[in-house]
Backbone as CSV, one residue per row, in Angstrom:
resi,resn,N_x,N_y,N_z,CA_x,CA_y,CA_z,C_x,C_y,C_z
1,MET,27.262,18.962,-14.188,26.319,19.296,-13.144,27.087,19.529,-11.845
2,ALA,26.805,20.637,-11.193,27.490,20.956,-9.942,26.887,20.140,-8.808
3,THR,27.734,19.610,-7.957,27.286,18.878,-6.774,27.773,19.624,-5.552
4,LYS,27.318,19.223,-4.388,27.779,19.861,-3.158,29.289,19.751,-3.027
5,ALA,29.822,18.609,-3.467,31.266,18.406,-3.372,32.015,19.393,-4.258
6,THR,31.467,19.683,-5.441,32.172,20.584,-6.359,31.916,22.048,-6.054
7,THR,30.843,22.353,-5.338,30.549,23.746,-5.006,31.088,24.142,-3.643
8,GLY,31.652,23.179,-2.915,32.233,23.475,-1.605,31.235,23.416,-0.466
9,GLU,29.947,23.120,-0.746,28.967,23.014,0.324,29.198,21.729,1.113
10,LYS,28.895,21.812,2.408,29.032,20.630,3.267,27.864,19.688,3.012
11,TYR,28.166,18.389,2.914,27.144,17.363,2.715,27.161,16.445,3.924
12,ASP,26.018,16.324,4.603,25.978,15.491,5.800,25.123,14.238,5.616
13,GLY,24.770,13.893,4.402,24.057,12.651,4.147,22.595,12.823,3.803
14,PHE,21.867,13.656,4.520,20.454,13.857,4.256,20.152,15.346,4.210
15,THR,19.222,15.726,3.330,18.787,17.120,3.290,17.867,17.379,4.472
16,ALA,17.614,18.633,4.749,16.692,18.985,5.821,15.305,18.417,5.533
17,GLU,14.908,18.426,4.259,13.601,17.889,3.879,13.540,16.377,4.110
18,GLU,14.621,15.684,3.801,14.664,14.240,4.040,14.617,13.925,5.533
19,ARG,15.331,14.705,6.337,15.290,14.494,7.789,13.880,14.756,8.320
20,ASP,13.220,15.807,7.821,11.847,16.094,8.243,10.909,14.947,7.885
21,ALA,11.072,14.382,6.687,10.231,13.259,6.263,10.453,12.051,7.175
22,MET,11.705,11.804,7.541,11.991,10.673,8.430,11.373,10.900,9.807
23,LYS,11.405,12.133,10.291,10.777,12.443,11.582,9.272,12.230,11.498
24,GLU,8.674,12.641,10.376,7.238,12.437,10.207,6.908,10.947,10.195
25,ARG,7.733,10.159,9.512,7.506,8.710,9.462,7.625,8.097,10.850
26,ALA,8.599,8.539,11.626,8.755,8.029,12.988,7.512,8.344,13.821
27,LYS,6.949,9.558,13.678,5.719,9.904,14.392,4.553,9.038,13.937
28,GLU,4.470,8.781,12.621,3.396,7.924,12.100,3.492,6.528,12.696
29,LEU,4.697,5.987,12.733,4.890,4.645,13.289,4.569,4.609,14.773
30,LYS,4.976,5.638,15.480,4.713,5.694,16.917,3.205,5.774,17.187
31,SER,2.494,6.575,16.388,1.054,6.721,16.628,0.274,5.471,16.251
32,SER,0.839,4.646,15.365,0.131,3.421,14.988,0.674,2.183,15.690
33,ALA,1.596,2.393,16.628,2.192,1.262,17.349,1.113,0.490,18.087
34,ARG,1.275,-0.814,18.128,0.283,-1.681,18.783,0.131,-1.377,20.258
35,GLY,1.180,-0.889,20.864,1.135,-0.635,22.295,0.472,0.677,22.662
36,GLY,0.012,1.444,21.676,-0.619,2.729,21.957,-1.920,2.563,22.714
37,SER,-2.354,3.633,23.354,-3.582,3.557,24.148,-4.796,3.454,23.236
38,ARG,-5.846,2.848,23.754,-7.086,2.711,22.975,-7.676,4.079,22.672
39,ALA,-7.577,5.008,23.610,-8.125,6.349,23.398,-7.423,7.030,22.232
40,THR,-6.100,6.894,22.173,-5.343,7.498,21.076,-5.732,6.860,19.754
41,LYS,-5.839,5.530,19.730,-6.204,4.828,18.499,-7.618,5.180,18.075
42,ALA,-8.527,5.309,19.034,-9.914,5.630,18.704,-10.006,7.022,18.087
43,LYS,-9.170,7.947,18.565,-9.183,9.310,18.049,-8.570,9.399,16.658
44,ALA,-7.625,8.542,16.363,-6.900,8.613,15.100,-7.834,8.350,13.929
45,ASP,-7.841,9.273,12.989,-8.608,9.129,11.762,-7.629,9.337,10.617
46,PRO,-7.150,8.231,10.033,-6.124,8.354,9.000,-6.528,9.262,7.838
47,GLU,-7.789,9.199,7.404,-8.191,10.068,6.294,-8.159,11.529,6.707
48,ALA,-8.564,11.824,7.934,-8.494,13.211,8.419,-7.048,13.687,8.458
49,GLU,-6.121,12.785,8.826,-4.701,13.136,8.832,-4.208,13.427,7.417
50,VAL,-4.648,12.628,6.443,-4.282,12.862,5.045,-4.815,14.222,4.589
51,LEU,-6.077,14.482,4.882,-6.678,15.755,4.468,-5.999,16.942,5.145
52,ALA,-5.573,16.774,6.388,-4.854,17.841,7.086,-3.503,18.099,6.420
53,LYS,-2.794,17.032,6.024,-1.512,17.192,5.328,-1.712,17.897,3.991
54,ILE,-2.773,17.527,3.286,-3.073,18.173,2.007,-3.358,19.656,2.233
55,ALA,-4.118,19.976,3.263,-4.471,21.366,3.549,-3.246,22.226,3.862
56,GLU,-2.174,21.616,4.379,-0.938,22.345,4.704,-0.095,22.687,3.480
57,MET,-0.371,22.043,2.359,0.472,22.205,1.166,0.270,23.567,0.518
58,PRO,1.313,24.065,-0.169,1.138,25.277,-0.969,0.036,25.036,-2.017
59,GLU,-0.589,26.097,-2.480,-1.777,25.987,-3.325,-1.614,25.045,-4.523
60,GLU,-0.537,25.172,-5.277,-0.369,24.349,-6.476,-0.332,22.856,-6.117
61,ASP,0.442,22.504,-5.089,0.503,21.112,-4.634,-0.832,20.672,-4.044
62,ARG,-1.455,21.573,-3.277,-2.722,21.242,-2.616,-3.809,20.911,-3.639
63,LEU,-3.906,21.701,-4.693,-4.927,21.438,-5.708,-4.698,20.086,-6.388
64,LEU,-3.452,19.777,-6.701,-3.146,18.465,-7.286,-3.464,17.344,-6.301
65,ALA,-3.042,17.510,-5.045,-3.256,16.472,-4.027,-4.742,16.235,-3.778
66,GLU,-5.524,17.304,-3.737,-6.971,17.147,-3.550,-7.582,16.354,-4.704
67,GLY,-7.152,16.674,-5.923,-7.657,15.962,-7.094,-7.244,14.504,-7.097
68,VAL,-5.969,14.240,-6.802,-5.487,12.861,-6.760,-6.222,12.084,-5.669
69,HIS,-6.404,12.692,-4.510,-7.122,12.035,-3.413,-8.525,11.623,-3.861
70,ALA,-9.243,12.541,-4.495,-10.600,12.240,-4.965,-10.585,11.127,-6.012
71,LEU,-9.608,11.162,-6.911,-9.514,10.128,-7.944,-9.217,8.758,-7.342
72,VAL,-8.294,8.703,-6.383,-7.951,7.424,-5.751,-9.158,6.879,-4.997
73,LYS,-9.830,7.733,-4.236,-11.002,7.290,-3.464,-12.094,6.744,-4.383
74,ALA,-12.290,7.375,-5.541,-13.329,6.930,-6.476,-12.909,5.660,-7.219
75,ALA,-11.644,5.586,-7.620,-11.169,4.457,-8.430,-10.912,3.204,-7.600
76,ALA,-10.503,3.386,-6.358,-10.150,2.236,-5.511,-10.572,2.500,-4.069
77,PRO,-11.872,2.494,-3.809,-12.341,2.797,-2.445,-11.847,1.801,-1.399
78,GLU,-11.363,0.642,-1.853,-10.849,-0.346,-0.912,-9.480,0.037,-0.352
79,LEU,-8.791,0.975,-0.989,-7.499,1.430,-0.462,-7.733,2.393,0.688
80,ALA,-7.003,2.199,1.756,-7.158,3.023,2.961,-6.208,4.211,2.913
81,PRO,-6.745,5.439,3.012,-5.869,6.609,3.057,-5.078,6.630,4.362
82,LYS,-3.831,7.048,4.284,-2.993,7.223,5.467,-1.817,8.092,5.073
83,THR,-1.142,8.652,6.056,0.068,9.407,5.737,1.257,8.456,5.732
84,TRP,2.230,8.791,4.900,3.441,7.989,4.761,4.573,8.967,4.510
85,TYR,5.488,9.075,5.440,6.545,10.087,5.408,5.938,11.488,5.264
86,GLY,4.749,11.663,5.835,4.075,12.949,5.800,3.375,13.254,4.484
87,MET,3.250,12.253,3.615,2.596,12.443,2.321,1.296,11.645,2.280
88,PRO,0.329,12.077,1.467,-0.880,11.271,1.286,-0.522,9.942,0.621
89,ALA,-1.035,8.861,1.184,-0.762,7.531,0.643,-2.017,6.680,0.807
90,TYR,-2.022,5.558,0.087,-3.201,4.698,0.048,-2.726,3.257,0.153
91,ALA,-3.284,2.524,1.120,-2.755,1.206,1.468,-3.796,0.104,1.329
92,ARG,-3.279,-1.096,1.103,-4.077,-2.320,1.118,-3.419,-3.233,2.145
93,ASN,-4.193,-3.696,3.105,-3.673,-4.565,4.169,-2.451,-3.952,4.853
94,GLY,-2.489,-2.655,5.059,-1.411,-1.958,5.748,-0.189,-1.638,4.900
95,LYS,-0.159,-2.088,3.643,0.999,-1.847,2.774,0.657,-0.764,1.758
96,ILE,1.554,0.208,1.620,1.319,1.333,0.719,1.323,0.858,-0.732
97,VAL,0.223,1.130,-1.420,0.099,0.802,-2.842,0.533,2.007,-3.673
98,CYS,0.015,3.190,-3.325,0.385,4.401,-4.065,0.440,5.584,-3.113
99,PHE,1.120,6.631,-3.575,1.293,7.832,-2.752,1.443,9.045,-3.651
100,PHE,1.146,10.214,-3.081,1.320,11.480,-3.783,2.446,12.236,-3.099
101,GLN,3.476,12.558,-3.856,4.603,13.325,-3.328,4.534,14.738,-3.903
102,PRO,4.165,15.718,-3.072,4.081,17.093,-3.572,5.462,17.633,-3.920
103,SER,5.514,18.496,-4.906,6.803,19.043,-5.349,7.523,19.768,-4.215
104,GLY,6.779,20.415,-3.343,7.386,21.162,-2.258,8.016,20.292,-1.177
105,LYS,7.665,19.027,-1.125,8.163,18.136,-0.075,9.685,18.049,-0.083
106,PHE,10.257,17.874,-1.262,11.712,17.761,-1.386,12.276,18.792,-2.366
107,LYS,11.523,19.897,-2.543,11.923,20.965,-3.460,12.184,20.434,-4.869
108,ALA,11.274,19.594,-5.326,11.389,18.982,-6.648,10.738,19.866,-7.710
109,ARG,11.057,19.560,-8.928,10.518,20.312,-10.064,9.024,20.049,-10.267
110,TYR,8.559,18.844,-9.911,7.170,18.480,-10.120,6.718,17.499,-9.034
111,SER,5.405,17.418,-8.866,4.809,16.446,-7.947,4.793,15.092,-8.634
112,THR,4.726,14.028,-7.829,4.681,12.693,-8.424,3.596,11.838,-7.781
113,LEU,3.076,10.941,-8.593,2.210,9.883,-8.125,3.057,8.629,-8.212
114,GLY,3.341,8.030,-7.059,4.227,6.871,-7.019,3.499,5.612,-6.616
115,PHE,4.072,4.486,-7.021,3.501,3.180,-6.715,4.578,2.300,-6.097
116,ASN,4.201,1.555,-5.064,5.121,0.646,-4.388,4.873,-0.794,-4.835
117,ASP,5.668,-1.711,-4.310,5.614,-3.115,-4.710,4.216,-3.750,-4.697
118,PRO,3.344,-3.447,-3.737,2.021,-4.082,-3.753,1.141,-3.673,-4.934
119,ALA,1.531,-2.636,-5.686,0.749,-2.200,-6.843,0.863,-3.229,-7.960
120,ASN,-0.257,-3.563,-8.549,-0.295,-4.542,-9.636,-0.127,-3.850,-10.987
121,LEU,1.047,-3.293,-11.215,1.308,-2.588,-12.470,2.363,-3.283,-13.317
122,ASP,2.804,-4.464,-12.907,3.862,-5.170,-13.635,3.497,-5.280,-15.113
123,ASP,4.484,-4.987,-15.955,4.277,-5.033,-17.399,5.580,-5.459,-18.066
124,GLY,5.793,-6.756,-18.166,7.014,-7.258,-18.784,8.197,-7.153,-17.844
125,ASP,9.347,-6.821,-18.400,10.581,-6.749,-17.631,10.881,-5.363,-17.062
126,MET,10.094,-4.353,-17.468,10.364,-2.984,-17.012,9.081,-2.151,-17.110
127,TRP,8.796,-1.373,-16.051,7.626,-0.507,-16.054,7.869,0.650,-15.099
128,PRO,7.197,1.775,-15.322,7.377,2.928,-14.438,6.670,2.714,-13.104
129,THR,7.244,3.278,-12.043,6.626,3.212,-10.717,6.321,4.600,-10.163
130,ALA,6.670,5.643,-10.908,6.349,7.006,-10.493,6.052,7.831,-11.739
131,PHE,5.103,8.733,-11.592,4.667,9.563,-12.707,4.651,11.024,-12.279
132,ALA,5.264,11.888,-13.065,5.206,13.320,-12.810,3.780,13.791,-13.052
133,VAL,3.285,14.637,-12.153,1.945,15.202,-12.308,2.084,16.716,-12.203
134,THR,1.800,17.408,-13.297,1.923,18.867,-13.290,0.572,19.559,-13.393
135,ALA,-0.447,18.833,-13.862,-1.790,19.392,-13.979,-2.798,18.261,-14.027
136,LEU,-3.999,18.535,-13.557,-5.076,17.550,-13.652,-5.995,17.960,-14.796
137,THR,-5.751,17.378,-15.937,-6.590,17.567,-17.109,-7.476,16.328,-17.228
138,PRO,-8.469,16.348,-18.095,-9.262,15.127,-18.287,-8.388,13.927,-18.668
139,GLU,-7.352,14.159,-19.451,-6.458,13.065,-19.856,-5.663,12.515,-18.677
140,THR,-5.089,13.411,-17.858,-4.307,12.916,-16.716,-5.214,12.270,-15.678
141,GLU,-6.406,12.805,-15.504,-7.349,12.192,-14.568,-7.719,10.784,-15.015
142,ALA,-7.940,10.592,-16.312,-8.271,9.258,-16.833,-7.087,8.310,-16.646
143,ARG,-5.888,8.809,-16.877,-4.701,7.955,-16.726,-4.482,7.574,-15.262
144,ILE,-4.642,8.544,-14.355,-4.507,8.260,-12.925,-5.543,7.237,-12.492
145,THR,-6.785,7.426,-12.932,-7.859,6.494,-12.575,-7.513,5.089,-13.042
146,ASP,-7.045,4.958,-14.279,-6.677,3.640,-14.814,-5.518,3.027,-14.022
147,LEU,-4.477,3.815,-13.755,-3.325,3.311,-13.008,-3.725,2.854,-11.608
148,VAL,-4.529,3.648,-10.932,-4.933,3.313,-9.559,-5.807,2.061,-9.551
149,ARG,-6.724,1.955,-10.498,-7.565,0.740,-10.570,-6.710,-0.494,-10.787
150,ARG,-5.760,-0.399,-11.730,-4.877,-1.536,-11.999,-4.015,-1.844,-10.783
151,ALA,-3.477,-0.804,-10.161,-2.599,-0.990,-9.005,-3.332,-1.668,-7.846
152,ALA,-4.588,-1.328,-7.675,-5.367,-1.858,-6.552,-5.993,-3.217,-6.833
153,SER,-5.953,-3.650,-8.082,-6.616,-4.915,-8.451,-5.925,-6.131,-7.863
């Protein structure tokens, strides 16, 4: 497999997409900082921000993200939608339980539905924490619904 080192390309530590994600996260943290003005906090609607991020996605990612958003909201209405590194995410007590990473975010082959530590998906000594999502079929929708319910429990 060719790497930047073997192809002669310069490597500076982070891709442009990774730097953009970090900038988005910094903006998210700044907008939710405790010291922010009440007017700014009152205006902030985390779900509207999630829906706006979804609307910006290319069509293939957008259709998946819209479906995942609807499934998460139906399966675990107690999870709060919010953006996380510029991606749709769903939190419990301020901690991200699951998130949708569109393929276009980091120029990946497929979109993923990921789960963080607060997700209750532990299964023995090893279990997956991210799932490739290429289409929303009845089978994948049922699996997502089950995973999200378990994660939020």
